[in-house]
mmCIF file of C-alpha atoms and ligand atoms in Angstrom:
data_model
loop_
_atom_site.group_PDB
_atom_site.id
_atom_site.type_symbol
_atom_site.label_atom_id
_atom_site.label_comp_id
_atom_site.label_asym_id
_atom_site.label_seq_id
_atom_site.Cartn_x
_atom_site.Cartn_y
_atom_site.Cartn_z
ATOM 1 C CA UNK A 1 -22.535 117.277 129.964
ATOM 2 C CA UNK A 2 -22.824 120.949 129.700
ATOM 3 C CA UNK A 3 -25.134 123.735 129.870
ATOM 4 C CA UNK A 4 -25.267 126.138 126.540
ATOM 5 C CA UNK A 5 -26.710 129.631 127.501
ATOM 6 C CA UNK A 6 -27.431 132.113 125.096
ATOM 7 C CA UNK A 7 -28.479 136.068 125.511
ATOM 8 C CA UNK A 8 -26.986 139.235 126.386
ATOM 9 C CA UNK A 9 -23.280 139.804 128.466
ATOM 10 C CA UNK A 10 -23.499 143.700 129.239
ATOM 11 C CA UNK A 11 -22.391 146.827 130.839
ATOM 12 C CA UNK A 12 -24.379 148.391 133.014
ATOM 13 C CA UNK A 13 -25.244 151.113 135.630
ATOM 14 C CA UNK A 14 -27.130 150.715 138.428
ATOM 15 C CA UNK A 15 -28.761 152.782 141.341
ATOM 16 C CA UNK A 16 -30.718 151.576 144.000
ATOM 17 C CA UNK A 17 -31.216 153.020 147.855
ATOM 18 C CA UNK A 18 -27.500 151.616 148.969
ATOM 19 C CA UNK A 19 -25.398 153.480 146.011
ATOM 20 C CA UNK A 20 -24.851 153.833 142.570
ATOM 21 C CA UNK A 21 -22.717 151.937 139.903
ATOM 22 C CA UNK A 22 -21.702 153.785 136.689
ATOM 23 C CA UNK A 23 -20.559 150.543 134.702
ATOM 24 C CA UNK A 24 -19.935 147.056 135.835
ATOM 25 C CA UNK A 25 -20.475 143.561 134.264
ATOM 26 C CA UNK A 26 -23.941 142.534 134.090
ATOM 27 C CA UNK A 27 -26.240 140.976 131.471
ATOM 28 C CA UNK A 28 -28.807 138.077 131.355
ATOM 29 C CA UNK A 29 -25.624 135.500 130.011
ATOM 30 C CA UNK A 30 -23.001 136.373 132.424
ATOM 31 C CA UNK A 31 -25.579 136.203 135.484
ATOM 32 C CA UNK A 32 -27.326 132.894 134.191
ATOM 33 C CA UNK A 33 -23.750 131.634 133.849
ATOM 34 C CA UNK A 34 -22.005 132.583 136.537
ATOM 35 C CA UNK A 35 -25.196 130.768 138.556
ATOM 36 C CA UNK A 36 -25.577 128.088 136.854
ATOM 37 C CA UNK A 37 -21.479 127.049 136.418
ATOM 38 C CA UNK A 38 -22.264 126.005 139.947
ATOM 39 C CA UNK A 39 -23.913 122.749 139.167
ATOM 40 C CA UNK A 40 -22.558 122.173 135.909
ATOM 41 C CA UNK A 41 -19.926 123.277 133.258
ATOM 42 C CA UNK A 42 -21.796 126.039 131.032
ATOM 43 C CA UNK A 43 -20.715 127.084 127.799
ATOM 44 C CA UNK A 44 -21.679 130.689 126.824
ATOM 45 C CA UNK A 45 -23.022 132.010 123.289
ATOM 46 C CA UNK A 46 -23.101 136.044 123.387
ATOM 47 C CA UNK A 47 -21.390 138.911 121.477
ATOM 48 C CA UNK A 48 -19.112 141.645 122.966
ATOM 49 C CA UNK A 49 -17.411 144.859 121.681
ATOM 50 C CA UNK A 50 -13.702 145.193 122.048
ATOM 51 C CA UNK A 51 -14.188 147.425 125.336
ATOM 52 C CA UNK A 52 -14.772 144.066 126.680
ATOM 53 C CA UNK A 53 -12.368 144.000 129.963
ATOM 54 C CA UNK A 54 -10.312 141.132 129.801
ATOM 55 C CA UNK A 55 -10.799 141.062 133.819
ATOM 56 C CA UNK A 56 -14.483 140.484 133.014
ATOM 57 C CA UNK A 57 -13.739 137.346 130.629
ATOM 58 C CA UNK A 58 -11.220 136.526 133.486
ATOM 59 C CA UNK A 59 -14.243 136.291 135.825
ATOM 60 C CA UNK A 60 -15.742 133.977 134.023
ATOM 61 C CA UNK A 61 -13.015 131.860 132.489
ATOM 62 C CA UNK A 62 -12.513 131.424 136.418
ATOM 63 C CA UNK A 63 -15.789 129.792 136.807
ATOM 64 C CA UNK A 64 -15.084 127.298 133.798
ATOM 65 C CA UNK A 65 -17.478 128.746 131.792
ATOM 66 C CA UNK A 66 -16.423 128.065 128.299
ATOM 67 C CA UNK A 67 -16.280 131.275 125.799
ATOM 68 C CA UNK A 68 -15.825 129.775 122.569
ATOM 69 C CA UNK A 69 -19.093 131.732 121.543
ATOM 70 C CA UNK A 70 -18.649 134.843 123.121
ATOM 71 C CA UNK A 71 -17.868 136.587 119.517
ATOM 72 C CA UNK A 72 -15.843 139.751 119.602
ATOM 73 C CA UNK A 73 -16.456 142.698 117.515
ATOM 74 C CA UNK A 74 -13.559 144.874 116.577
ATOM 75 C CA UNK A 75 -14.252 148.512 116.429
ATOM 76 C CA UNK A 76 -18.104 147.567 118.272
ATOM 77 C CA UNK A 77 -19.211 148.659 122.041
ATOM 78 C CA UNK A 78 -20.641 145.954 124.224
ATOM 79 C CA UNK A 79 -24.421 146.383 125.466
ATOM 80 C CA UNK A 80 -25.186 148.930 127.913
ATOM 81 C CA UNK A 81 -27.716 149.138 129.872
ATOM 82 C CA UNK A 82 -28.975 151.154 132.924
ATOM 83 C CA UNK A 83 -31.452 151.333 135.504
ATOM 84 C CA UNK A 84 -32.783 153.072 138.874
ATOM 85 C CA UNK A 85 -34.600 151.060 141.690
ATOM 86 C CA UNK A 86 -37.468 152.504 144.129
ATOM 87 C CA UNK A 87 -37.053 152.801 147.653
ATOM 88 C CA UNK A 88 -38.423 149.363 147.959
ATOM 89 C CA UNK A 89 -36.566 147.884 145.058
ATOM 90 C CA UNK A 90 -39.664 146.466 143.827
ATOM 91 C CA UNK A 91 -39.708 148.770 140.720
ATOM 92 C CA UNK A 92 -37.087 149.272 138.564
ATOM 93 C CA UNK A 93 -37.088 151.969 135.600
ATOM 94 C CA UNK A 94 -34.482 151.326 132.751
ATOM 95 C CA UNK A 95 -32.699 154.838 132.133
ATOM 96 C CA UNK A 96 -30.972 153.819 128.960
ATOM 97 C CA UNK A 97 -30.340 150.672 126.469
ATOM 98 C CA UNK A 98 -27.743 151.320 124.099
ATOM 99 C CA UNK A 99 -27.802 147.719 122.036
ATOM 100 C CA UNK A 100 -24.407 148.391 120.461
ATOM 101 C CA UNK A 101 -23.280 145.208 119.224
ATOM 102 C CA UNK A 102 -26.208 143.624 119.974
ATOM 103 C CA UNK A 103 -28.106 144.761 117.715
ATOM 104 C CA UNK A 104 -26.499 142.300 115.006
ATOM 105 C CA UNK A 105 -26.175 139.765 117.110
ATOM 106 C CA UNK A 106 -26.936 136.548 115.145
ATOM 107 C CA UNK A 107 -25.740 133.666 117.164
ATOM 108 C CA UNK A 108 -23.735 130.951 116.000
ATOM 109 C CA UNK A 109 -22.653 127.858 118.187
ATOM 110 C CA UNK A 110 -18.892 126.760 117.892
ATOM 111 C CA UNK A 111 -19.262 122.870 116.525
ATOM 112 C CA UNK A 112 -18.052 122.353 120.098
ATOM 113 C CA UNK A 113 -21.107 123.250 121.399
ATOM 114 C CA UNK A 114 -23.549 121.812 119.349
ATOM 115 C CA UNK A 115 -24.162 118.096 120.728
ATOM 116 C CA UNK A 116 -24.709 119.289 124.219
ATOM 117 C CA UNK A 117 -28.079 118.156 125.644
ATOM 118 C CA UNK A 118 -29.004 121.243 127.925
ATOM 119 C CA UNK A 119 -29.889 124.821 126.358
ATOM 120 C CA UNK A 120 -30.748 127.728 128.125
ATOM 121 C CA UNK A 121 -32.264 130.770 125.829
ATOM 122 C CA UNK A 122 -31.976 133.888 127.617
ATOM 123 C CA UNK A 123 -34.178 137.104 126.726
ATOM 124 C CA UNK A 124 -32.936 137.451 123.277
ATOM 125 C CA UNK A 125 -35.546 138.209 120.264
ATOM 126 C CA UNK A 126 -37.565 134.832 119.715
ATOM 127 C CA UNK A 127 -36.451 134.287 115.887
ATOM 128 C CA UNK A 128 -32.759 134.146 117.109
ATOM 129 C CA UNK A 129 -33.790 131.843 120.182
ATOM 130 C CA UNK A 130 -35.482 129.382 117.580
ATOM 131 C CA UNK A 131 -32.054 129.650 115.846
ATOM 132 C CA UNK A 132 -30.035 128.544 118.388
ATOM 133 C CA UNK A 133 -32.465 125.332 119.205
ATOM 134 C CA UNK A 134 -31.902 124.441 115.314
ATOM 135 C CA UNK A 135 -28.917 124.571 115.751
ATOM 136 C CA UNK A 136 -28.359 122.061 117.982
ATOM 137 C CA UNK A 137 -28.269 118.610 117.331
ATOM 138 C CA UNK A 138 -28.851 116.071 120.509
ATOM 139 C CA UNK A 139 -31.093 118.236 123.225
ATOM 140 C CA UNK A 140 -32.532 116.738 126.191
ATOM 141 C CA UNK A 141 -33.634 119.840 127.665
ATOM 142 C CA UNK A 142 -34.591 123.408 126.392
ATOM 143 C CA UNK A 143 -36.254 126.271 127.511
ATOM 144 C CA UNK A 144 -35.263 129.794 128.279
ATOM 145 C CA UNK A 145 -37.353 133.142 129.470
ATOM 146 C CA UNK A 146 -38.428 136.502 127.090
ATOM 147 C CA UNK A 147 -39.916 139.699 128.204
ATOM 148 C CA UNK A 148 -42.768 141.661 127.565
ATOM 149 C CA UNK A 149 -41.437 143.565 124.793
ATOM 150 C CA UNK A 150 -41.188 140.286 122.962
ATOM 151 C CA UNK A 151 -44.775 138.989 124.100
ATOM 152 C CA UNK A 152 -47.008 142.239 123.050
ATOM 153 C CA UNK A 153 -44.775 142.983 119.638
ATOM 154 C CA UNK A 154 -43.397 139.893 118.262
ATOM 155 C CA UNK A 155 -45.935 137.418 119.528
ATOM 156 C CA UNK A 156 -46.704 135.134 116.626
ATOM 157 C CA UNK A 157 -42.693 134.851 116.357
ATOM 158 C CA UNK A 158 -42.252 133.869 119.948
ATOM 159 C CA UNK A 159 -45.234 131.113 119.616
ATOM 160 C CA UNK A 160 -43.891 129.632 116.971
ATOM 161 C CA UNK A 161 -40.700 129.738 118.976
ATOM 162 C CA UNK A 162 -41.793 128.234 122.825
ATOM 163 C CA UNK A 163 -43.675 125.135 120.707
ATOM 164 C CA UNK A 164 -40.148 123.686 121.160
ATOM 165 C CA UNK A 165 -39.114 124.668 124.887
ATOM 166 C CA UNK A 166 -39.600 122.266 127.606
ATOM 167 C CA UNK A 167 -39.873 124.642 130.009
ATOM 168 C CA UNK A 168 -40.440 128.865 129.829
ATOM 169 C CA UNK A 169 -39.420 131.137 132.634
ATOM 170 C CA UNK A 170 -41.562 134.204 133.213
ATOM 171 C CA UNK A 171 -42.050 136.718 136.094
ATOM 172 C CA UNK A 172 -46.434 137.042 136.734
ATOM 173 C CA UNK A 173 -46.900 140.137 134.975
ATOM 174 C CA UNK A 174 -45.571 138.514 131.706
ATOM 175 C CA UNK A 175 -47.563 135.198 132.645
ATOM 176 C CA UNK A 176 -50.579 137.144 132.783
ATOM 177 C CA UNK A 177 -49.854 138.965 129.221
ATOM 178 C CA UNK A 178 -48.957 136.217 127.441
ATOM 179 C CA UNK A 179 -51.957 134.151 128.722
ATOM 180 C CA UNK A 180 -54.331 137.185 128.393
ATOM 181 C CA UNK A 181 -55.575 135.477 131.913
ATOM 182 C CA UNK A 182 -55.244 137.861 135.121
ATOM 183 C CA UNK A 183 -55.494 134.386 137.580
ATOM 184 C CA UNK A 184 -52.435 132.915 137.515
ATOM 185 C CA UNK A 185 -53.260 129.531 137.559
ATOM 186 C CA UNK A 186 -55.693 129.719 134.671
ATOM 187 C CA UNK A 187 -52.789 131.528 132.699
ATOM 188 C CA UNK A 188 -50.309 128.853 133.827
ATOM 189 C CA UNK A 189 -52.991 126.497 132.283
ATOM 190 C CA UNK A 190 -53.059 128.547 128.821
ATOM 191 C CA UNK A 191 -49.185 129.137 128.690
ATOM 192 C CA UNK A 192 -49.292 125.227 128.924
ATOM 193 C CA UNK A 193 -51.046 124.563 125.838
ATOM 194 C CA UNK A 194 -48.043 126.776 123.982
ATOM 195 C CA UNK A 195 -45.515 123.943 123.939
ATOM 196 C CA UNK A 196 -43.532 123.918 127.302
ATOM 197 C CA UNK A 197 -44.628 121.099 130.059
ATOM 198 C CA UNK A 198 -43.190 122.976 132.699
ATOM 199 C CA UNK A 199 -43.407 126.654 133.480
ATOM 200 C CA UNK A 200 -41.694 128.852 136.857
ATOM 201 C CA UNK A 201 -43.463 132.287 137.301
ATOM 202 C CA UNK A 202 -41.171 133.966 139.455
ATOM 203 C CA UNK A 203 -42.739 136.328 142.068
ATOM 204 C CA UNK A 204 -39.940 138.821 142.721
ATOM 205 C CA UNK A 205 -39.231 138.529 146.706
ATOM 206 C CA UNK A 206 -42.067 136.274 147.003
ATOM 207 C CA UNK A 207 -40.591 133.276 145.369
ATOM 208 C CA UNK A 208 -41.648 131.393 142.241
ATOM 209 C CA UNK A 209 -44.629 128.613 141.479
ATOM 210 C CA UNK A 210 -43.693 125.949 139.403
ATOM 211 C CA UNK A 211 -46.190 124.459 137.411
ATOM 212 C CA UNK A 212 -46.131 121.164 135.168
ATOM 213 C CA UNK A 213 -47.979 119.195 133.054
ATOM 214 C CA UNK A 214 -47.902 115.509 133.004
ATOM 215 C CA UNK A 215 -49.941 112.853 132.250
ATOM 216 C CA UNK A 216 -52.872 115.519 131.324
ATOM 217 C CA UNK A 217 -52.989 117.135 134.921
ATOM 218 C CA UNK A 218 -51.299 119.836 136.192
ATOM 219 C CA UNK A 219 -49.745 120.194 138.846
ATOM 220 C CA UNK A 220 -47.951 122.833 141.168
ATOM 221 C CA UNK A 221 -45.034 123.323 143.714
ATOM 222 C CA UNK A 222 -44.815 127.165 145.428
ATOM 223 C CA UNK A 223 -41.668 128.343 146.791
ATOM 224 C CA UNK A 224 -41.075 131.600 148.968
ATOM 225 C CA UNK A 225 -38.511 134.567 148.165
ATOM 226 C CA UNK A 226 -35.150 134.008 150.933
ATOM 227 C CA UNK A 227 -35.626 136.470 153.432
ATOM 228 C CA UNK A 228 -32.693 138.544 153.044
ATOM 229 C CA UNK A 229 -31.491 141.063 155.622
ATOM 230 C CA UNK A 230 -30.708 143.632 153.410
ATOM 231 C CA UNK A 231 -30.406 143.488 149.699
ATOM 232 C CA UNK A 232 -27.987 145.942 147.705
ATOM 233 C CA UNK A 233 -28.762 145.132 144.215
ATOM 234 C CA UNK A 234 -31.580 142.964 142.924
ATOM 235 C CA UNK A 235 -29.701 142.784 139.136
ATOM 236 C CA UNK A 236 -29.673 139.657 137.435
ATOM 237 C CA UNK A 237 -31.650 138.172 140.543
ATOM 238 C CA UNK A 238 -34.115 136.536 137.689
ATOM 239 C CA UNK A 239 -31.520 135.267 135.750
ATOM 240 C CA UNK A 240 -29.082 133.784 138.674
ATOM 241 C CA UNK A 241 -32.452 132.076 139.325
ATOM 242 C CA UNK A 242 -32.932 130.781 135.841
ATOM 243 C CA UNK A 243 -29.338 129.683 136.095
ATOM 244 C CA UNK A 244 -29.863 127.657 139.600
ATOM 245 C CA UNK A 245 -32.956 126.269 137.986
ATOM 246 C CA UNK A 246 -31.417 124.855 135.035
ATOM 247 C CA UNK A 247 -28.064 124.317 136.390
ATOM 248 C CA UNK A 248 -29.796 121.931 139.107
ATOM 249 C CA UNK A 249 -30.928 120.055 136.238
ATOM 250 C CA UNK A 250 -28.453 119.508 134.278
ATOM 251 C CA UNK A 251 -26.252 118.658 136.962
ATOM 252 C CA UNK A 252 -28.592 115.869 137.869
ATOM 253 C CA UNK A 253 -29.042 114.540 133.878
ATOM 254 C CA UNK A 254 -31.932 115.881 133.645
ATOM 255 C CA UNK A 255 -34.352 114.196 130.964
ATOM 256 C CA UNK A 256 -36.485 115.635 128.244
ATOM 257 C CA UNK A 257 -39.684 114.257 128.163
ATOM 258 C CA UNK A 258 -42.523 115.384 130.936
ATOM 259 C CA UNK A 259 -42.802 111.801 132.027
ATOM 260 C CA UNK A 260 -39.134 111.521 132.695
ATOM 261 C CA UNK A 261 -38.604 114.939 134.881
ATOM 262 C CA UNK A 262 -38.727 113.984 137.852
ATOM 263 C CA UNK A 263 -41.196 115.985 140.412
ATOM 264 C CA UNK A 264 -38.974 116.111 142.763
ATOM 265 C CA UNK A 265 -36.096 117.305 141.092
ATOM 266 C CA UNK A 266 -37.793 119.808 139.637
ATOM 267 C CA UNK A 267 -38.837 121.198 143.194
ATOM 268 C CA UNK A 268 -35.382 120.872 144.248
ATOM 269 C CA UNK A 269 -34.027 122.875 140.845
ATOM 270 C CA UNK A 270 -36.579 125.768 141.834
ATOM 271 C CA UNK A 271 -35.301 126.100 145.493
ATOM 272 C CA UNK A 272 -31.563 126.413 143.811
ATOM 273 C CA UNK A 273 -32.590 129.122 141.971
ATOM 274 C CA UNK A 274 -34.225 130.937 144.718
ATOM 275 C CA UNK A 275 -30.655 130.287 146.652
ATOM 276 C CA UNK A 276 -28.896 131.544 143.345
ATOM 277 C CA UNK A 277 -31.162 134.640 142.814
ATOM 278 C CA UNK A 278 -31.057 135.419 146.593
ATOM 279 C CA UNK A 279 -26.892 135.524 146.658
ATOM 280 C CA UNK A 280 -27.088 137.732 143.731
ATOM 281 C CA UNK A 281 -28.988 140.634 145.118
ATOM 282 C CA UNK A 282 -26.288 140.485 148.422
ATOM 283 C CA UNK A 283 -23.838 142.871 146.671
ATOM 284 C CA UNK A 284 -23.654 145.133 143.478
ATOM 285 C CA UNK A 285 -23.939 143.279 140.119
ATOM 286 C CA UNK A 286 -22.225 140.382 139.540
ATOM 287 C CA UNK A 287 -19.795 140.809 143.010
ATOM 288 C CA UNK A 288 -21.463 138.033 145.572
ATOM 289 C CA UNK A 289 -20.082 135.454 142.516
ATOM 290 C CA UNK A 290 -16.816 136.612 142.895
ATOM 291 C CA UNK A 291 -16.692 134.265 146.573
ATOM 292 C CA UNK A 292 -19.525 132.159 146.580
ATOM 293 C CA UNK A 293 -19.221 128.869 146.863
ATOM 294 C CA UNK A 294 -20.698 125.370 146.986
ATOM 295 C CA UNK A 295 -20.997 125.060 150.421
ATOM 296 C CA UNK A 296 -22.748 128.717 151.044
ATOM 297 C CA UNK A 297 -24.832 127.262 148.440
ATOM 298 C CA UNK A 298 -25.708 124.004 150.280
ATOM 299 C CA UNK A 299 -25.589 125.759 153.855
ATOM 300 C CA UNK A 300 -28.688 128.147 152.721
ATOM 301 C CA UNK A 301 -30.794 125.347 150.671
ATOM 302 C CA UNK A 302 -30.874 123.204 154.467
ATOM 303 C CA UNK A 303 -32.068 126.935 155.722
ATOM 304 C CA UNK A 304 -34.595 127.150 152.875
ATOM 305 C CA UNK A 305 -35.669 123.535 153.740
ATOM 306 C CA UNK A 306 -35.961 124.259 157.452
ATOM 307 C CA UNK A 307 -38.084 127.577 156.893
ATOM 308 C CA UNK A 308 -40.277 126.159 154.818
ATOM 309 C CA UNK A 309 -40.876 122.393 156.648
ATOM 310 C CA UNK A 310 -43.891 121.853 157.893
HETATM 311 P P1 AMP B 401 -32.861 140.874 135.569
HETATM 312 O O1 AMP B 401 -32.617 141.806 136.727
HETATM 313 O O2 AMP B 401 -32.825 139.424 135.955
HETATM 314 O O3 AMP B 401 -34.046 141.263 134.762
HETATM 315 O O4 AMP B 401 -31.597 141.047 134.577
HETATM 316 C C1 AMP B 401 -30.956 142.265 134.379
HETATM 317 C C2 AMP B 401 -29.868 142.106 133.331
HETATM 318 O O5 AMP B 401 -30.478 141.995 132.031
HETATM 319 C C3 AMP B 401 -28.924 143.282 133.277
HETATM 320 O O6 AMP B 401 -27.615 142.845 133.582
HETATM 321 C C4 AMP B 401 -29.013 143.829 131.858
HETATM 322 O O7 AMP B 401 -27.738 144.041 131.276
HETATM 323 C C5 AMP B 401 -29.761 142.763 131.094
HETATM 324 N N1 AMP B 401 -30.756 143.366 130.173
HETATM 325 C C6 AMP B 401 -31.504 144.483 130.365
HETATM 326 N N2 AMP B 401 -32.299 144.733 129.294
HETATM 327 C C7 AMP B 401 -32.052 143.747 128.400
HETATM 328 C C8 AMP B 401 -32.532 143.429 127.077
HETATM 329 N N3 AMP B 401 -33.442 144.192 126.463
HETATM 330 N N4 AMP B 401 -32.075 142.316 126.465
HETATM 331 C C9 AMP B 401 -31.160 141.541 127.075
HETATM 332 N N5 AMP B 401 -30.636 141.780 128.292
HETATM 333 C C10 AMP B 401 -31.065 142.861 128.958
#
């Protein structure tokens, strides 16, 4: 049963303390993907220009990840986007977006895809992510993350939009501004009431909490950051995160409903995406996917559960 994931597949250029990357593969789709074709096949919805290196769809035909929905544009340029870290890599600033094809990007799922039962909806504008759930026909799970952009400017578009997620993935700051609550737990609480049962605020290096309603309480499961020794590139570290997360699940036949999901397996999906988002940030964009495997997967989740037993 696979995974459909929807947002951008990209260009971009990176800089951060260890070097500097004019234009490589990157995007929200292609890291969710590439993380989440791990744990189960994924099928991919995104649009590309025709500048789109067929090395790059190598890379992830490799992976399995199906590409019936990656629509091509003749004559169009693929998203670019670029962006310089600070010394701590904590901050990033975004030097340029250039939305290219993007910017007409109106997604439409291949029949193939459209009885799957897991949907991811990557950072895409909320009216097209409410598309793509009407679209299809026999989902068990759904949820996806935005950004702030989204939250401040299109906000009664996005609520109307989460009302039908199972589960929304935000980093704190955009916790707290969609909440309008500065204590995260009390925003958790509000975010809650929006439609999802189940919400991860990811913490940068410090991890992620994962909170969930069910059965009218809520409750809460905190996982650290990986302590890496050095990281190069902390790109698509959210998304390979999002993609462990949901890749986890749908591995495991995840079900829908609150009362179904498993606890535990949720706990365990959040830990694989702190494995997934960790591996990312080991090497410049999308390169640590090029030889990961299962078993460097496995090897550091039994070092995430022996750091963290206590
Ligand atoms: P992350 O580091 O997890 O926030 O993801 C970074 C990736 O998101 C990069 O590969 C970018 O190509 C992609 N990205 C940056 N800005 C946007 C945007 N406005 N919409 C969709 N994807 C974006």
């Amino acid at each position: 049963m696979a995974l459909v994931v929807v947002g951008s597949v990209a260009y971009d250029g990176v800089e951060t303390p260890h070097g500097k990357v004019d234009r490589m593969l990157g995007g929200a789709a292609t890291y969710i993907s590439l993380a989440a074709s791990h744990f189960t096949p994924v099928k991919l919805v995104a649009v590309v220009g025709d500048d789109f290196a067929p090395e790059d769809a190598g890379l992830l035909a490799a992976r399995g990840i199906g590409l019936a929905g990656l629509e091509r544009v003749a004559g169009g340029k693929c998203f670019f986007w670029s962006g310089v870290y600070s010394a701590d890599m904590n901050e990033r600033t975004t030097l340029r977006t250039d939305l290219n094809v993007f910017a007409d990007f109106h997604p439409k799922l291949p029949d193939s895809y459209r009885a799957e039962p897991y949907l991811f909806l990557g950072n895409i504008q909320p009216a097209l992510q409410k598309s793509v759930r009407a679209q299809m026909t026999a989902v068990r799970l759904a949820g996806g993350d935005t950004m702030n952009y989204w939250i401040a400017d299109f906000r009664a578009e996005l609520l109307e939009t989460l009302r039908e997620w199972d589960f929304l993935l935000i980093n704190d700051a955009e916790a707290r501004l969609l909440s309008g609550e500065s204590n995260l737990r009390r925003a958790a609480a509000k975010i809650l009431e929006m439609g999802p049962h189940t919400l991860i605020v990811k913490r940068g290096e410090y991890g992620a909490v994962l909170f969930r309603k069910a059965g009218g309480t809520i409750g809460h499961f905190m996982a650290p950051g990986y302590l890496l020794e050095s990281v190069f590139d902390p790109t698509g570290a959210g998304d390979c995160f999002a993609g462990g997360f949901m890749g986890c699940l749908a591995g495991r036949g995840a079900r829908l409903s609150a009362e179904d999901l498993d606890f535990a397996d949720l706990r365990r999906a959040v830990i694989y995406g702190s494995v997934m988002g960790s591996f990312c940030c080991e090497r410049f964009g999308v390169d640590r996917f090029r030889t990961l495997t299962r078993e460097d997967i496995e090897a550091r989740y039994r070092e995430f559960q022996a750091c963290t037993a206590f």
